[in-house]
PDB file of C-alpha atoms and ligand atoms in Angstrom:
ATOM      1  CA  MET A   1      13.207 -10.134  10.049  1.00  0.00           C
ATOM      2  CA  ASN A   2      10.338 -12.638   9.888  1.00  0.00           C
ATOM      3  CA  LYS A   3       9.697 -15.126   7.069  1.00  0.00           C
ATOM      4  CA  ASP A   4       7.139 -12.982   5.247  1.00  0.00           C
ATOM      5  CA  SER A   5       9.466  -9.986   5.166  1.00  0.00           C
ATOM      6  CA  GLN A   6      12.260 -12.213   3.862  1.00  0.00           C
ATOM      7  CA  LEU A   7       9.984 -13.573   1.163  1.00  0.00           C
ATOM      8  CA  ALA A   8       8.741 -10.108   0.110  1.00  0.00           C
ATOM      9  CA  LYS A   9      12.363  -8.959  -0.060  1.00  0.00           C
ATOM     10  CA  LYS A  10      13.321 -11.938  -2.209  1.00  0.00           C
ATOM     11  CA  LEU A  11      10.364 -11.595  -4.610  1.00  0.00           C
ATOM     12  CA  TYR A  12      10.699  -7.834  -5.099  1.00  0.00           C
ATOM     13  CA  ASN A  13      14.492  -7.941  -5.333  1.00  0.00           C
ATOM     14  CA  ALA A  14      14.147 -10.466  -8.153  1.00  0.00           C
ATOM     15  CA  GLN A  15      11.312  -8.984 -10.214  1.00  0.00           C
ATOM     16  CA  PHE A  16      11.361  -5.284  -9.333  1.00  0.00           C
ATOM     17  CA  ARG A  17      11.935  -3.863 -12.839  1.00  0.00           C
ATOM     18  CA  LYS A  18       9.371  -6.071 -14.546  1.00  0.00           C
ATOM     19  CA  TYR A  19       6.801  -5.609 -11.782  1.00  0.00           C
ATOM     20  CA  PHE A  20       6.974  -1.839 -11.703  1.00  0.00           C
ATOM     21  CA  GLU A  21       7.087  -1.504 -15.509  1.00  0.00           C
ATOM     22  CA  LYS A  22       3.748  -3.335 -15.606  1.00  0.00           C
ATOM     23  CA  GLN A  23       2.412  -1.237 -12.763  1.00  0.00           C
ATOM     24  CA  THR A  24       3.391   2.047 -14.432  1.00  0.00           C
ATOM     25  CA  GLU A  25       1.386   1.064 -17.549  1.00  0.00           C
ATOM     26  CA  TYR A  26      -1.627  -0.001 -15.497  1.00  0.00           C
ATOM     27  CA  LYS A  27      -4.417   2.578 -15.895  1.00  0.00           C
ATOM     28  CA  VAL A  28      -6.017   1.465 -12.634  1.00  0.00           C
ATOM     29  CA  MET A  29      -2.909   2.583 -10.730  1.00  0.00           C
ATOM     30  CA  GLN A  30      -2.723   5.882 -12.590  1.00  0.00           C
ATOM     31  CA  SER A  31      -6.273   6.681 -11.584  1.00  0.00           C
ATOM     32  CA  LEU A  32      -5.615   5.575  -7.973  1.00  0.00           C
ATOM     33  CA  ARG A  33      -2.586   7.877  -7.723  1.00  0.00           C
ATOM     34  CA  LYS A  34      -4.677  10.865  -8.847  1.00  0.00           C
ATOM     35  CA  LYS A  35      -7.258  10.161  -6.135  1.00  0.00           C
ATOM     36  CA  LEU A  36      -4.560   9.788  -3.474  1.00  0.00           C
ATOM     37  CA  ASP A  37      -2.919  13.010  -4.526  1.00  0.00           C
ATOM     38  CA  PHE A  38      -6.212  14.750  -3.874  1.00  0.00           C
ATOM     39  CA  LEU A  39      -6.638  13.038  -0.479  1.00  0.00           C
ATOM     40  CA  LEU A  40      -3.127  13.979   0.613  1.00  0.00           C
ATOM     41  CA  GLY A  41      -4.106  17.641   0.324  1.00  0.00           C
ATOM     42  CA  ASP A  42      -1.590  20.375   1.035  1.00  0.00           C
ATOM     43  CA  VAL A  43       1.660  18.609   1.881  1.00  0.00           C
ATOM     44  CA  LYS A  44       4.015  21.602   1.794  1.00  0.00           C
ATOM     45  CA  ASN A  45       6.591  21.232   4.587  1.00  0.00           C
ATOM     46  CA  LYS A  46       4.782  18.150   5.941  1.00  0.00           C
ATOM     47  CA  LYS A  47       6.777  15.084   6.907  1.00  0.00           C
ATOM     48  CA  VAL A  48       5.360  12.294   4.746  1.00  0.00           C
ATOM     49  CA  LEU A  49       6.327   8.627   5.034  1.00  0.00           C
ATOM     50  CA  PHE A  50       5.667   6.255   2.118  1.00  0.00           C
ATOM     51  CA  ILE A  51       5.401   2.646   3.296  1.00  0.00           C
ATOM     52  CA  GLY A  52       6.559  -0.052   0.853  1.00  0.00           C
ATOM     53  CA  CYS A  53       7.418   2.681  -1.648  1.00  0.00           C
ATOM     54  CA  GLY A  54       8.295   0.255  -4.476  1.00  0.00           C
ATOM     55  CA  ASP A  55       9.792   2.143  -7.420  1.00  0.00           C
ATOM     56  CA  GLY A  56       9.353   5.506  -5.662  1.00  0.00           C
ATOM     57  CA  LYS A  57       7.091   6.961  -8.358  1.00  0.00           C
ATOM     58  CA  GLU A  58       4.250   7.344  -5.855  1.00  0.00           C
ATOM     59  CA  CYS A  59       6.427   9.873  -3.963  1.00  0.00           C
ATOM     60  CA  ILE A  60       7.173  12.254  -6.831  1.00  0.00           C
ATOM     61  CA  SER A  61       4.079  14.411  -6.672  1.00  0.00           C
ATOM     62  CA  ALA A  62       4.385  15.004  -2.887  1.00  0.00           C
ATOM     63  CA  ILE A  63       8.095  15.818  -3.206  1.00  0.00           C
ATOM     64  CA  LYS A  64       7.354  18.346  -5.957  1.00  0.00           C
ATOM     65  CA  LYS A  65       4.682  19.941  -3.776  1.00  0.00           C
ATOM     66  CA  GLY A  66       7.249  20.609  -1.058  1.00  0.00           C
ATOM     67  CA  ALA A  67       6.716  17.685   1.345  1.00  0.00           C
ATOM     68  CA  LYS A  68       9.646  16.258   3.299  1.00  0.00           C
ATOM     69  CA  VAL A  69       9.421  12.738   1.977  1.00  0.00           C
ATOM     70  CA  THR A  70      10.856   9.499   3.319  1.00  0.00           C
ATOM     71  CA  GLY A  71      10.202   6.210   1.519  1.00  0.00           C
ATOM     72  CA  ILE A  72      10.880   2.804   3.032  1.00  0.00           C
ATOM     73  CA  ASP A  73      10.886  -0.634   1.445  1.00  0.00           C
ATOM     74  CA  ILE A  74      12.123  -4.092   2.404  1.00  0.00           C
ATOM     75  CA  SER A  75      13.759  -4.602  -1.017  1.00  0.00           C
ATOM     76  CA  GLU A  76      17.174  -3.054  -1.627  1.00  0.00           C
ATOM     77  CA  ASN A  77      16.487  -3.089  -5.367  1.00  0.00           C
ATOM     78  CA  CYS A  78      13.271  -1.136  -4.898  1.00  0.00           C
ATOM     79  CA  ILE A  79      15.186   1.444  -2.874  1.00  0.00           C
ATOM     80  CA  LYS A  80      17.797   1.709  -5.647  1.00  0.00           C
ATOM     81  CA  LEU A  81      15.001   2.156  -8.189  1.00  0.00           C
ATOM     82  CA  SER A  82      13.327   4.810  -6.006  1.00  0.00           C
ATOM     83  CA  ASN A  83      16.612   6.708  -5.878  1.00  0.00           C
ATOM     84  CA  GLU A  84      16.875   6.451  -9.684  1.00  0.00           C
ATOM     85  CA  ASN A  85      13.304   7.596 -10.289  1.00  0.00           C
ATOM     86  CA  CYS A  86      13.583  10.473  -7.816  1.00  0.00           C
ATOM     87  CA  ASN A  87      17.078  11.442  -8.863  1.00  0.00           C
ATOM     88  CA  GLY A  88      17.641  15.150  -8.267  1.00  0.00           C
ATOM     89  CA  LEU A  89      14.577  15.444  -6.031  1.00  0.00           C
ATOM     90  CA  ASN A  90      14.780  16.020  -2.318  1.00  0.00           C
ATOM     91  CA  ALA A  91      13.760  12.768  -0.603  1.00  0.00           C
ATOM     92  CA  LYS A  92      15.205   9.996   1.530  1.00  0.00           C
ATOM     93  CA  PHE A  93      14.813   6.284   0.739  1.00  0.00           C
ATOM     94  CA  LEU A  94      15.672   3.604   3.279  1.00  0.00           C
ATOM     95  CA  VAL A  95      15.640  -0.179   3.428  1.00  0.00           C
ATOM     96  CA  MET A  96      13.392  -0.918   6.403  1.00  0.00           C
ATOM     97  CA  ASP A  97      10.637  -3.261   7.544  1.00  0.00           C
ATOM     98  CA  PHE A  98       7.460  -1.256   8.103  1.00  0.00           C
ATOM     99  CA  GLU A  99       6.293  -3.462  10.962  1.00  0.00           C
ATOM    100  CA  LYS A 100       9.299  -2.469  13.071  1.00  0.00           C
ATOM    101  CA  THR A 101      10.732   0.851  11.946  1.00  0.00           C
ATOM    102  CA  SER A 102      13.610   2.700  13.565  1.00  0.00           C
ATOM    103  CA  PHE A 103      11.741   6.035  13.682  1.00  0.00           C
ATOM    104  CA  LYS A 104      11.098   7.892  16.932  1.00  0.00           C
ATOM    105  CA  ASN A 105       7.564   8.359  18.305  1.00  0.00           C
ATOM    106  CA  ASN A 106       5.316  11.071  16.800  1.00  0.00           C
ATOM    107  CA  GLN A 107       7.495  11.772  13.748  1.00  0.00           C
ATOM    108  CA  PHE A 108       5.239  12.008  10.708  1.00  0.00           C
ATOM    109  CA  ASP A 109       2.362  14.246   9.627  1.00  0.00           C
ATOM    110  CA  ILE A 110       1.230  11.718   7.036  1.00  0.00           C
ATOM    111  CA  ILE A 111       1.882   8.011   6.594  1.00  0.00           C
ATOM    112  CA  ILE A 112       0.756   6.459   3.329  1.00  0.00           C
ATOM    113  CA  SER A 113       0.746   2.776   2.511  1.00  0.00           C
ATOM    114  CA  ILE A 114      -0.282   1.836  -1.019  1.00  0.00           C
ATOM    115  CA  LEU A 115      -0.818  -1.903  -1.489  1.00  0.00           C
ATOM    116  CA  SER A 116       1.755  -2.996   1.062  1.00  0.00           C
ATOM    117  CA  VAL A 117       0.104  -3.931   4.372  1.00  0.00           C
ATOM    118  CA  MET A 118      -1.242  -7.149   2.807  1.00  0.00           C
ATOM    119  CA  TYR A 119       2.279  -8.553   3.033  1.00  0.00           C
ATOM    120  CA  LYS A 120       1.859  -8.837   6.809  1.00  0.00           C
ATOM    121  CA  LYS A 121       0.079 -11.468   8.833  1.00  0.00           C
ATOM    122  CA  ASP A 122      -0.300  -9.334  11.941  1.00  0.00           C
ATOM    123  CA  ILE A 123      -2.000  -6.165  10.804  1.00  0.00           C
ATOM    124  CA  ASP A 124      -2.602  -4.993  14.394  1.00  0.00           C
ATOM    125  CA  SER A 125       1.118  -4.860  14.925  1.00  0.00           C
ATOM    126  CA  VAL A 126       1.558  -2.822  11.706  1.00  0.00           C
ATOM    127  CA  LEU A 127      -1.155  -0.323  12.659  1.00  0.00           C
ATOM    128  CA  LYS A 128       0.292   0.012  16.176  1.00  0.00           C
ATOM    129  CA  GLU A 129       3.631   0.897  14.619  1.00  0.00           C
ATOM    130  CA  PHE A 130       1.992   3.479  12.333  1.00  0.00           C
ATOM    131  CA  ASN A 131       0.190   4.962  15.332  1.00  0.00           C
ATOM    132  CA  ARG A 132       3.441   5.135  17.326  1.00  0.00           C
ATOM    133  CA  ILE A 133       5.340   7.118  14.674  1.00  0.00           C
ATOM    134  CA  LEU A 134       2.378   9.347  13.670  1.00  0.00           C
ATOM    135  CA  LYS A 135       2.109  12.886  15.078  1.00  0.00           C
ATOM    136  CA  LYS A 136      -1.001  13.628  17.193  1.00  0.00           C
ATOM    137  CA  THR A 137      -2.455  15.808  14.454  1.00  0.00           C
ATOM    138  CA  GLY A 138      -1.426  13.506  11.599  1.00  0.00           C
ATOM    139  CA  PHE A 139      -3.263  10.998   9.464  1.00  0.00           C
ATOM    140  CA  VAL A 140      -2.641   7.653   7.812  1.00  0.00           C
ATOM    141  CA  LEU A 141      -3.810   6.619   4.326  1.00  0.00           C
ATOM    142  CA  ILE A 142      -3.950   2.893   3.694  1.00  0.00           C
ATOM    143  CA  VAL A 143      -4.878   1.391   0.334  1.00  0.00           C
ATOM    144  CA  VAL A 144      -5.632  -2.313   0.067  1.00  0.00           C
ATOM    145  CA  PRO A 145      -7.298  -4.435  -2.609  1.00  0.00           C
ATOM    146  CA  HIS A 146     -11.008  -4.496  -1.840  1.00  0.00           C
ATOM    147  CA  PRO A 147     -11.980  -7.881  -0.294  1.00  0.00           C
ATOM    148  CA  VAL A 148     -14.745  -8.095  -2.911  1.00  0.00           C
ATOM    149  CA  ARG A 149     -12.107  -7.733  -5.639  1.00  0.00           C
ATOM    150  CA  LYS A 150     -10.239 -10.716  -4.185  1.00  0.00           C
ATOM    151  CA  MET A 151     -13.464 -12.670  -4.102  1.00  0.00           C
ATOM    152  CA  VAL A 152     -14.241 -11.962  -7.782  1.00  0.00           C
ATOM    153  CA  LYS A 153     -10.730 -12.198  -9.215  1.00  0.00           C
ATOM    154  CA  TYR A 154      -9.017 -14.887  -7.140  1.00  0.00           C
ATOM    155  CA  ASN A 155     -11.478 -16.703  -4.891  1.00  0.00           C
ATOM    156  CA  LYS A 156     -14.195 -18.096  -7.155  1.00  0.00           C
ATOM    157  CA  MET A 157     -16.778 -15.825  -5.545  1.00  0.00           C
ATOM    158  CA  ASN A 158     -16.082 -17.043  -2.004  1.00  0.00           C
ATOM    159  CA  TYR A 159     -15.883 -13.872   0.098  1.00  0.00           C
ATOM    160  CA  PHE A 160     -14.648 -15.577   3.257  1.00  0.00           C
ATOM    161  CA  VAL A 161     -11.266 -16.786   2.036  1.00  0.00           C
ATOM    162  CA  ARG A 162      -8.607 -15.551   4.463  1.00  0.00           C
ATOM    163  CA  GLY A 163      -4.890 -16.039   5.057  1.00  0.00           C
ATOM    164  CA  LYS A 164      -1.716 -16.167   2.997  1.00  0.00           C
ATOM    165  CA  LYS A 165      -2.238 -16.814  -0.718  1.00  0.00           C
ATOM    166  CA  PHE A 166       0.039 -16.699  -3.734  1.00  0.00           C
ATOM    167  CA  GLU A 167      -1.035 -14.901  -6.905  1.00  0.00           C
ATOM    168  CA  ILE A 168       0.362 -14.272 -10.364  1.00  0.00           C
ATOM    169  CA  TRP A 169      -0.131 -10.651 -11.386  1.00  0.00           C
ATOM    170  CA  LYS A 170       0.845  -9.800 -14.987  1.00  0.00           C
ATOM    171  CA  GLY A 171       3.493 -12.522 -14.958  1.00  0.00           C
ATOM    172  CA  ASN A 172       4.862 -11.623 -11.507  1.00  0.00           C
ATOM    173  CA  ARG A 173       4.557 -13.854  -8.448  1.00  0.00           C
ATOM    174  CA  ARG A 174       3.424 -12.269  -5.228  1.00  0.00           C
ATOM    175  CA  PHE A 175       1.644 -13.168  -2.027  1.00  0.00           C
ATOM    176  CA  ASN A 176      -0.977 -11.384   0.003  1.00  0.00           C
ATOM    177  CA  TYR A 177      -2.752 -11.998   3.301  1.00  0.00           C
ATOM    178  CA  TYR A 178      -6.415 -12.030   2.341  1.00  0.00           C
ATOM    179  CA  ARG A 179      -8.797 -10.351   4.752  1.00  0.00           C
ATOM    180  CA  ILE A 180     -12.448  -9.478   4.815  1.00  0.00           C
ATOM    181  CA  PHE A 181     -13.761  -6.042   5.672  1.00  0.00           C
ATOM    182  CA  GLU A 182     -14.381  -6.747   9.349  1.00  0.00           C
ATOM    183  CA  ASP A 183     -10.729  -7.779   9.810  1.00  0.00           C
ATOM    184  CA  TYR A 184      -9.505  -4.346   8.720  1.00  0.00           C
ATOM    185  CA  VAL A 185     -12.097  -2.493  10.766  1.00  0.00           C
ATOM    186  CA  ASN A 186     -11.461  -4.548  13.916  1.00  0.00           C
ATOM    187  CA  SER A 187      -7.706  -3.994  13.620  1.00  0.00           C
ATOM    188  CA  ILE A 188      -8.271  -0.252  13.350  1.00  0.00           C
ATOM    189  CA  VAL A 189     -10.424  -0.332  16.480  1.00  0.00           C
ATOM    190  CA  ASN A 190      -7.875  -2.517  18.334  1.00  0.00           C
ATOM    191  CA  THR A 191      -5.010  -0.140  17.666  1.00  0.00           C
ATOM    192  CA  ASN A 192      -6.545   3.147  18.847  1.00  0.00           C
ATOM    193  CA  LEU A 193      -6.969   4.588  15.398  1.00  0.00           C
ATOM    194  CA  LYS A 194     -10.271   5.698  13.943  1.00  0.00           C
ATOM    195  CA  ILE A 195     -11.662   6.004  10.439  1.00  0.00           C
ATOM    196  CA  GLU A 196     -12.042   9.588   9.267  1.00  0.00           C
ATOM    197  CA  LYS A 197     -12.920   8.681   5.700  1.00  0.00           C
ATOM    198  CA  LEU A 198     -13.374   5.521   3.677  1.00  0.00           C
ATOM    199  CA  LEU A 199     -13.479   5.164  -0.097  1.00  0.00           C
ATOM    200  CA  GLU A 200     -14.347   2.148  -2.216  1.00  0.00           C
ATOM    201  CA  LEU A 201     -12.801   2.816  -5.610  1.00  0.00           C
ATOM    202  CA  LYS A 202     -13.823   1.362  -8.959  1.00  0.00           C
ATOM    203  CA  SER A 203     -11.569   0.562 -11.886  1.00  0.00           C
ATOM    204  CA  PRO A 204     -11.524   3.394 -14.401  1.00  0.00           C
ATOM    205  CA  LYS A 205     -13.857   2.591 -17.289  1.00  0.00           C
ATOM    206  CA  GLU A 206     -11.404   3.044 -20.137  1.00  0.00           C
ATOM    207  CA  ASN A 207      -9.187   0.250 -18.811  1.00  0.00           C
ATOM    208  CA  ILE A 208     -11.752  -2.460 -18.931  1.00  0.00           C
ATOM    209  CA  LYS A 209     -12.280  -5.066 -21.611  1.00  0.00           C
ATOM    210  CA  THR A 210     -14.881  -7.119 -19.754  1.00  0.00           C
ATOM    211  CA  PRO A 211     -17.112  -4.427 -18.302  1.00  0.00           C
ATOM    212  CA  ASN A 212     -19.516  -6.383 -16.153  1.00  0.00           C
ATOM    213  CA  SER A 213     -17.001  -8.483 -14.283  1.00  0.00           C
ATOM    214  CA  GLU A 214     -14.511  -5.647 -13.798  1.00  0.00           C
ATOM    215  CA  ILE A 215     -16.564  -2.522 -13.362  1.00  0.00           C
ATOM    216  CA  ASN A 216     -19.392  -3.583 -11.147  1.00  0.00           C
ATOM    217  CA  HIS A 217     -17.322  -4.213  -8.064  1.00  0.00           C
ATOM    218  CA  PRO A 218     -14.887  -2.073  -6.060  1.00  0.00           C
ATOM    219  CA  HIS A 219     -11.185  -2.472  -6.814  1.00  0.00           C
ATOM    220  CA  PHE A 220      -9.538  -0.747  -3.826  1.00  0.00           C
ATOM    221  CA  VAL A 221     -10.442   0.406  -0.336  1.00  0.00           C
ATOM    222  CA  VAL A 222      -8.814   3.570   0.965  1.00  0.00           C
ATOM    223  CA  PHE A 223      -8.862   4.123   4.720  1.00  0.00           C
ATOM    224  CA  LYS A 224      -8.036   7.561   6.068  1.00  0.00           C
ATOM    225  CA  LEU A 225      -7.184   7.080   9.761  1.00  0.00           C
ATOM    226  CA  VAL A 226      -6.466   9.426  12.633  1.00  0.00           C
ATOM    227  CA  LYS A 227      -5.565   8.853  16.272  1.00  0.00           C
ATOM    228  CA  ASP A 228      -8.558   7.984  18.440  1.00  0.00           C
TER     229      ASP A 228
HETATM  230  C1  SAM B   1       2.584  -4.161  -4.496  1.00  0.00           C
HETATM  231  S1  SAM B   1       4.087  -3.326  -4.164  1.00  0.00           S
HETATM  232  C2  SAM B   1       3.477  -1.650  -4.015  1.00  0.00           C
HETATM  233  C3  SAM B   1       4.555  -0.632  -4.216  1.00  0.00           C
HETATM  234  C4  SAM B   1       4.113   0.812  -4.179  1.00  0.00           C
HETATM  235  N1  SAM B   1       3.516   1.153  -2.904  1.00  0.00           N
HETATM  236  C5  SAM B   1       3.166   1.148  -5.303  1.00  0.00           C
HETATM  237  O1  SAM B   1       1.950   1.247  -5.076  1.00  0.00           O
HETATM  238  O2  SAM B   1       3.646   1.287  -6.450  1.00  0.00           O
HETATM  239  C6  SAM B   1       4.426  -3.756  -2.453  1.00  0.00           C
HETATM  240  C7  SAM B   1       5.715  -3.173  -1.917  1.00  0.00           C
HETATM  241  O3  SAM B   1       5.779  -3.435  -0.509  1.00  0.00           O
HETATM  242  C8  SAM B   1       7.110  -3.789  -0.177  1.00  0.00           C
HETATM  243  N2  SAM B   1       7.122  -4.570   1.085  1.00  0.00           N
HETATM  244  C9  SAM B   1       6.605  -5.809   1.294  1.00  0.00           C
HETATM  245  N3  SAM B   1       6.819  -6.194   2.567  1.00  0.00           N
HETATM  246  C10 SAM B   1       7.472  -5.170   3.180  1.00  0.00           C
HETATM  247  C11 SAM B   1       7.958  -4.963   4.497  1.00  0.00           C
HETATM  248  N4  SAM B   1       7.828  -5.897   5.448  1.00  0.00           N
HETATM  249  N5  SAM B   1       8.567  -3.787   4.805  1.00  0.00           N
HETATM  250  C12 SAM B   1       8.740  -2.835   3.844  1.00  0.00           C
HETATM  251  N6  SAM B   1       8.296  -2.980   2.567  1.00  0.00           N
HETATM  252  C13 SAM B   1       7.668  -4.123   2.231  1.00  0.00           C
HETATM  253  C14 SAM B   1       7.594  -4.578  -1.393  1.00  0.00           C
HETATM  254  O4  SAM B   1       8.992  -4.704  -1.456  1.00  0.00           O
HETATM  255  C15 SAM B   1       6.970  -3.777  -2.535  1.00  0.00           C
HETATM  256  O5  SAM B   1       7.817  -2.762  -2.996  1.00  0.00           O
END
């Protein structure tokens, strides 16, 4: 396991309850989950892999709709929490690094990564791994913070800040690899995936206290990818 995976494990093992309590209350995430649910479409009997599944709540809707769900996370405590939150539901949760999984080739109909690929320096290697374990007819959904969001919130309006940065989010410490749009697109091209759909999502209005700074820029990017 490389240093970044070790660090993510350490941070999420330590602050998992507090982090995911805050996230559950966060209206922005609630609205994102609704959108993703729609994008996932009919998941009945589909094999769906959740990457960096956190507290497992993101899996519940797909499980209830009849998907065969697997969730993986680097943090043992997140996996315990996923098992608690999905208690009684039919899903499998495993401690695993998403850059180097132990799954066979062409396993999954859908791979979904919500706010997790930014924990990796080498995004090409992550996308190659997703491509390897994805079925020929499958698709990948990747959600990342929009690079413009990083510019406004963390980078004093400098768009071109890249690399590993630490942030405090609602009292929790985390790190992310910052990237600009071309980095994501070039990695997709490099790894024989192609963009089928791209969404730039805003914060929901009702969440926002400072409308102009929060509403007038995109919060997340969602990439829907298929094999090239
Ligand atoms: C910001 S949280 C998002 C959790 C969840 N996807 C959600 O949206 O609620 C990032 C998650 O990615 C996990 N993670 C970070 N690096 C990882 C790695 N190398 N392999 C697997 N999971 C990882 C963390 O443990 C954490 O649960």
